[in-house]
Tab-separated table of C-alpha atoms in Angstrom:
chain	number	residue	atom	x	y	z
A	1	MET	CA	-9.854	-10.609	-6.284
A	2	VAL	CA	-6.926	-11.482	-8.440
A	3	PRO	CA	-7.508	-12.906	-11.955
A	4	PRO	CA	-5.516	-16.120	-12.082
A	5	ALA	CA	-3.964	-15.383	-15.454
A	6	VAL	CA	-2.234	-12.171	-14.243
A	7	ARG	CA	1.484	-12.410	-14.582
A	8	ARG	CA	3.459	-11.592	-11.454
A	9	LEU	CA	6.908	-11.126	-10.265
A	10	VAL	CA	7.627	-12.697	-6.858
A	11	LEU	CA	11.255	-12.122	-5.726
A	12	PRO	CA	13.047	-14.029	-2.950
A	13	MET	CA	11.884	-13.628	0.625
A	14	THR	CA	15.145	-11.856	1.467
A	15	SER	CA	14.321	-8.815	-0.613
A	16	ALA	CA	14.458	-5.423	1.219
A	17	VAL	CA	11.431	-4.145	-0.575
A	18	GLY	CA	8.963	-6.480	1.018
A	19	SER	CA	5.301	-7.195	1.574
A	20	VAL	CA	4.135	-9.727	4.241
A	21	ARG	CA	3.616	-13.078	2.634
A	22	THR	CA	3.956	-15.645	5.470
A	23	VAL	CA	4.620	-15.700	9.125
A	24	VAL	CA	6.796	-17.519	11.638
A	25	THR	CA	4.698	-18.143	14.717
A	26	PRO	CA	4.664	-20.450	17.663
A	27	GLY	CA	2.551	-23.571	17.196
A	28	ARG	CA	0.640	-24.551	14.048
A	29	ARG	CA	-1.002	-21.359	13.217
A	30	VAL	CA	-2.308	-20.092	9.897
A	31	VAL	CA	-3.366	-16.397	9.244
A	32	LEU	CA	-6.927	-16.084	7.772
A	33	THR	CA	-7.606	-12.918	5.830
A	34	TYR	CA	-10.870	-11.752	4.210
A	35	ASP	CA	-11.154	-9.117	1.528
A	36	ASP	CA	-13.810	-6.869	-0.017
A	37	GLY	CA	-16.321	-6.510	2.835
A	38	PRO	CA	-18.145	-5.682	4.806
A	39	VAL	CA	-21.384	-6.583	2.968
A	40	PRO	CA	-24.732	-7.685	4.442
A	41	VAL	CA	-25.098	-10.731	2.190
A	42	ASP	CA	-21.760	-12.438	3.128
A	43	THR	CA	-20.042	-10.919	6.152
A	44	PRO	CA	-22.515	-12.092	8.905
A	45	GLY	CA	-22.236	-15.726	7.766
A	46	VAL	CA	-18.514	-15.656	7.689
A	47	LEU	CA	-18.564	-14.119	11.188
A	48	ALA	CA	-20.863	-16.904	12.303
A	49	ALA	CA	-18.593	-19.635	10.930
A	50	LEU	CA	-15.582	-18.071	12.542
A	51	ALA	CA	-17.285	-17.808	15.983
A	52	GLU	CA	-18.355	-21.404	15.816
A	53	HIS	CA	-14.749	-22.396	15.440
A	54	GLY	CA	-13.389	-19.947	17.871
A	55	ALA	CA	-11.220	-18.581	15.092
A	56	ARG	CA	-9.882	-15.145	14.358
A	57	ALA	CA	-9.092	-13.428	11.121
A	58	THR	CA	-7.938	-10.089	9.569
A	59	PHE	CA	-10.620	-8.374	7.452
A	60	PHE	CA	-9.212	-6.117	4.722
A	61	VAL	CA	-12.146	-3.801	4.169
A	62	LEU	CA	-13.175	-1.363	1.561
A	63	VAL	CA	-13.824	1.984	3.134
A	64	ALA	CA	-16.833	2.842	0.871
A	65	ARG	CA	-18.553	-0.367	2.083
A	66	ALA	CA	-17.552	0.129	5.799
A	67	GLU	CA	-18.950	3.577	5.704
A	68	ARG	CA	-22.305	2.263	4.356
A	69	GLU	CA	-22.272	-0.665	6.882
A	70	PRO	CA	-20.705	0.756	10.152
A	71	GLY	CA	-22.842	-1.662	12.176
A	72	LEU	CA	-21.278	-4.665	10.335
A	73	LEU	CA	-17.831	-3.211	10.927
A	74	ARG	CA	-18.600	-2.939	14.590
A	75	GLU	CA	-19.656	-6.628	14.536
A	76	VAL	CA	-16.317	-7.658	13.061
A	77	VAL	CA	-14.447	-5.694	15.784
A	78	ALA	CA	-16.670	-6.947	18.562
A	79	ALA	CA	-16.063	-10.498	17.637
A	80	GLY	CA	-12.319	-10.015	18.189
A	81	HIS	CA	-11.169	-9.851	14.618
A	82	GLU	CA	-8.569	-7.412	13.169
A	83	VAL	CA	-9.551	-4.793	10.614
A	84	ALA	CA	-7.067	-3.619	7.950
A	85	LEU	CA	-7.328	-1.451	4.803
A	86	HIS	CA	-8.028	-2.763	1.297
A	87	GLY	CA	-8.690	0.696	-0.151
A	88	ILE	CA	-11.362	3.292	-0.449
A	89	ASP	CA	-12.730	1.271	-3.386
A	90	HIS	CA	-11.390	-1.615	-5.469
A	91	VAL	CA	-9.632	0.348	-8.194
A	92	ARG	CA	-6.375	-1.240	-9.291
A	93	LEU	CA	-3.622	0.991	-7.924
A	94	THR	CA	-1.113	0.157	-10.660
A	95	ALA	CA	-3.349	2.142	-13.065
A	96	LEU	CA	-2.820	5.305	-11.007
A	97	ALA	CA	0.108	7.745	-10.533
A	98	PRO	CA	2.144	7.123	-7.311
A	99	GLY	CA	1.003	10.528	-5.930
A	100	GLU	CA	-2.557	9.556	-6.393
A	101	VAL	CA	-1.963	6.229	-4.787
A	102	ARG	CA	-0.419	8.014	-1.788
A	103	ARG	CA	-3.329	10.439	-1.652
A	104	ARG	CA	-6.061	7.863	-1.858
A	105	THR	CA	-4.353	5.443	0.658
A	106	ALA	CA	-3.738	8.236	3.219
A	107	GLU	CA	-7.396	9.234	2.882
A	108	GLY	CA	-8.638	5.628	3.134
A	109	LYS	CA	-6.491	5.140	6.290
A	110	GLN	CA	-7.867	8.334	7.886
A	111	ARG	CA	-11.431	7.493	7.134
A	112	LEU	CA	-11.178	3.891	8.320
A	113	GLU	CA	-9.382	4.924	11.612
A	114	GLN	CA	-12.139	7.421	12.132
A	115	LEU	CA	-14.719	4.611	11.773
A	116	LEU	CA	-12.809	2.380	14.084
A	117	GLN	CA	-11.405	5.004	16.541
A	118	ALA	CA	-8.231	2.872	16.439
A	119	PRO	CA	-5.030	2.832	14.345
A	120	VAL	CA	-4.833	0.679	11.220
A	121	ARG	CA	-1.576	-1.164	10.602
A	122	TRP	CA	-1.919	-3.332	7.409
A	123	PHE	CA	-2.821	-2.690	3.810
A	124	ARG	CA	-3.563	-5.094	1.003
A	125	PRO	CA	-3.665	-3.677	-2.555
A	126	PRO	CA	-6.822	-4.520	-4.564
A	127	TYR	CA	-6.057	-7.535	-6.883
A	128	GLY	CA	-2.677	-7.802	-5.172
A	129	ALA	CA	-1.600	-5.349	-7.898
A	130	GLN	CA	1.559	-3.457	-6.794
A	131	THR	CA	4.643	-1.914	-8.323
A	132	PRO	CA	7.667	-0.615	-6.490
A	133	ALA	CA	6.298	2.916	-6.828
A	134	THR	CA	2.907	2.078	-5.369
A	135	TRP	CA	4.518	-0.016	-2.636
A	136	ALA	CA	6.562	3.030	-1.621
A	137	ALA	CA	3.494	5.272	-1.759
A	138	VAL	CA	1.669	2.868	0.730
A	139	ARG	CA	4.684	2.711	3.114
A	140	ARG	CA	4.805	6.566	3.159
A	141	CYS	CA	1.291	6.382	4.544
A	142	GLY	CA	2.595	4.380	7.518
A	143	LEU	CA	1.017	1.153	6.386
A	144	GLU	CA	2.559	-2.352	5.993
A	145	PRO	CA	1.612	-4.077	2.666
A	146	VAL	CA	0.377	-7.581	2.980
A	147	VAL	CA	-0.193	-10.208	0.314
A	148	TRP	CA	-0.671	-13.901	0.790
A	149	ASN	CA	0.845	-17.273	-0.140
A	150	ARG	CA	-2.341	-19.472	-0.176
A	151	THR	CA	-5.724	-19.011	-1.979
A	152	GLY	CA	-8.368	-21.185	-3.425
A	153	TYR	CA	-9.390	-18.480	-6.009
A	154	ASP	CA	-12.656	-18.096	-4.262
A	155	TRP	CA	-13.804	-15.335	-6.697
A	156	LEU	CA	-14.436	-18.027	-9.342
A	157	ASP	CA	-17.852	-19.480	-9.762
A	158	GLU	CA	-17.045	-23.051	-9.123
A	159	PRO	CA	-18.502	-25.729	-6.712
A	160	VAL	CA	-17.772	-24.767	-3.202
A	161	GLU	CA	-16.217	-28.127	-2.385
A	162	ASP	CA	-13.676	-27.573	-5.174
A	163	VAL	CA	-12.768	-24.056	-3.958
A	164	ALA	CA	-12.400	-25.350	-0.306
A	165	ARG	CA	-10.229	-28.339	-1.521
A	166	ARG	CA	-8.001	-25.970	-3.449
A	167	THR	CA	-7.706	-23.570	-0.505
A	168	LEU	CA	-6.649	-26.453	1.827
A	169	ASP	CA	-4.412	-28.414	-0.548
A	170	GLY	CA	-0.871	-28.138	0.919
A	171	VAL	CA	-1.843	-25.586	3.585
A	172	ALA	CA	0.805	-25.388	6.351
A	173	ALA	CA	1.711	-23.531	9.515
A	174	GLY	CA	2.681	-20.020	8.797
A	175	ASP	CA	0.609	-19.615	5.615
A	176	VAL	CA	-1.325	-16.386	4.944
A	177	VAL	CA	-4.666	-17.548	3.396
A	178	LEU	CA	-6.600	-15.249	1.045
A	179	LEU	CA	-10.436	-15.399	1.286
A	180	HIS	CA	-13.301	-13.058	0.703
A	181	ASP	CA	-16.356	-11.874	2.465
A	182	GLY	CA	-17.442	-9.775	-0.451
A	183	PHE	CA	-17.121	-9.435	-4.237
A	184	ALA	CA	-15.681	-6.406	-6.145
A	185	SER	CA	-18.369	-4.781	-8.179
A	186	ALA	CA	-19.712	-1.470	-9.564
A	187	ASP	CA	-20.330	0.012	-6.072
A	188	VAL	CA	-16.671	-0.053	-5.436
A	189	GLY	CA	-15.523	1.295	-8.796
A	190	VAL	CA	-14.995	-1.903	-10.856
A	191	ASP	CA	-16.922	-4.479	-12.999
A	192	ASP	CA	-15.689	-7.960	-12.239
A	193	GLY	CA	-18.879	-9.607	-13.457
A	194	PRO	CA	-21.281	-11.732	-11.448
A	195	PRO	CA	-20.190	-13.044	-8.044
A	196	PRO	CA	-19.840	-16.837	-7.306
A	197	ALA	CA	-23.173	-18.607	-6.625
A	198	PHE	CA	-21.822	-20.383	-3.482
A	199	ARG	CA	-22.329	-18.957	-0.084
A	200	ARG	CA	-19.179	-17.509	1.647
A	201	GLU	CA	-20.457	-18.907	4.929
A	202	ASP	CA	-20.376	-22.404	3.438
A	203	LEU	CA	-16.835	-22.001	2.174
A	204	ALA	CA	-15.727	-20.572	5.503
A	205	ARG	CA	-17.048	-23.632	7.292
A	206	ARG	CA	-15.419	-26.125	4.965
A	207	VAL	CA	-12.091	-24.343	5.203
A	208	LEU	CA	-12.218	-24.039	8.974
A	209	ASP	CA	-13.241	-27.666	9.354
A	210	GLY	CA	-10.254	-28.633	7.198
A	211	LEU	CA	-7.826	-26.548	9.126
A	212	VAL	CA	-8.982	-28.090	12.387
A	213	GLN	CA	-8.629	-31.614	10.968
A	214	ARG	CA	-5.016	-30.728	10.014
A	215	GLY	CA	-4.255	-29.484	13.459
A	216	LEU	CA	-3.894	-25.849	12.371
A	217	GLU	CA	-5.181	-22.913	14.336
A	218	PRO	CA	-6.661	-20.006	12.407
A	219	VAL	CA	-5.622	-16.569	13.746
A	220	SER	CA	-5.366	-12.904	12.665
A	221	LEU	CA	-2.180	-11.441	11.258
A	222	GLY	CA	-1.815	-9.285	14.430
A	223	GLN	CA	-2.099	-12.372	16.591
A	224	ALA	CA	0.456	-14.204	14.635
A	225	VAL	CA	3.161	-11.498	14.654
A	226	ALA	CA	2.539	-10.639	18.346
A	227	GLU	CA	4.296	-13.898	19.263
A	228	GLY	CA	6.219	-14.373	15.998
A	229	ARG	CA	7.376	-12.457	13.112
A	230	ALA	CA	6.201	-11.577	9.640
A	231	VAL	CA	8.213	-12.872	6.659
A	232	LYS	CA	8.404	-10.375	3.801
A	233	GLY	CA	9.248	-10.739	0.096
A	234	ALA	CA	9.054	-8.557	-2.980
A	235	TRP	CA	5.832	-9.028	-4.794
A	236	PHE	CA	4.963	-7.028	-7.917
A	237	ARG	CA	2.206	-7.497	-10.488
A	238	LYS	CA	0.354	-5.180	-12.684
């Protein structure tokens, strides 16, 4: 989750210190990404909605939750989705020393790869919070930082139709869309208050229906870059 009032610095896409923000890919594809899972209350419904639409996504998981729900993690993989690292927990990395960021990220990568028995390529910092120093620490762990350029702020407790409309407003080929199949809370080291009342499954169906109506194909980040390329730009926010 990312509080909408947080001030951010987003530099031109040509910056050498870059995080993945969009993609160039054949056809009319958008990248769907889900953060903060896996959790029993929301992840299965999101998986069901994706399956109904024949869609793929990248799930940025929290290791603490993945280790509690290894069966759910296996379901994500078995459905053909990509798994990436969101962190051991949801602690804001910009509050930590770079050495601690590197230690935690390396440990999270190792633990997630052990669960998956497969390498992990992508990393998204909790809250999208990143400084040049934390970015460098993540890169030293062999991970590629990923942010986004499209979100409906689905951590806010608002009517699901409003959140879906905001997510789809102006969506275009090449966008990286931020969604959630969980909510950051005390079990992952933070207190972000109560989660939204709407069901993540309902939001997923509305967003997927809207993408199909616009002639856009939802894919994972790995799928998108396999036949295209990632577009990077500097993105720093506390």
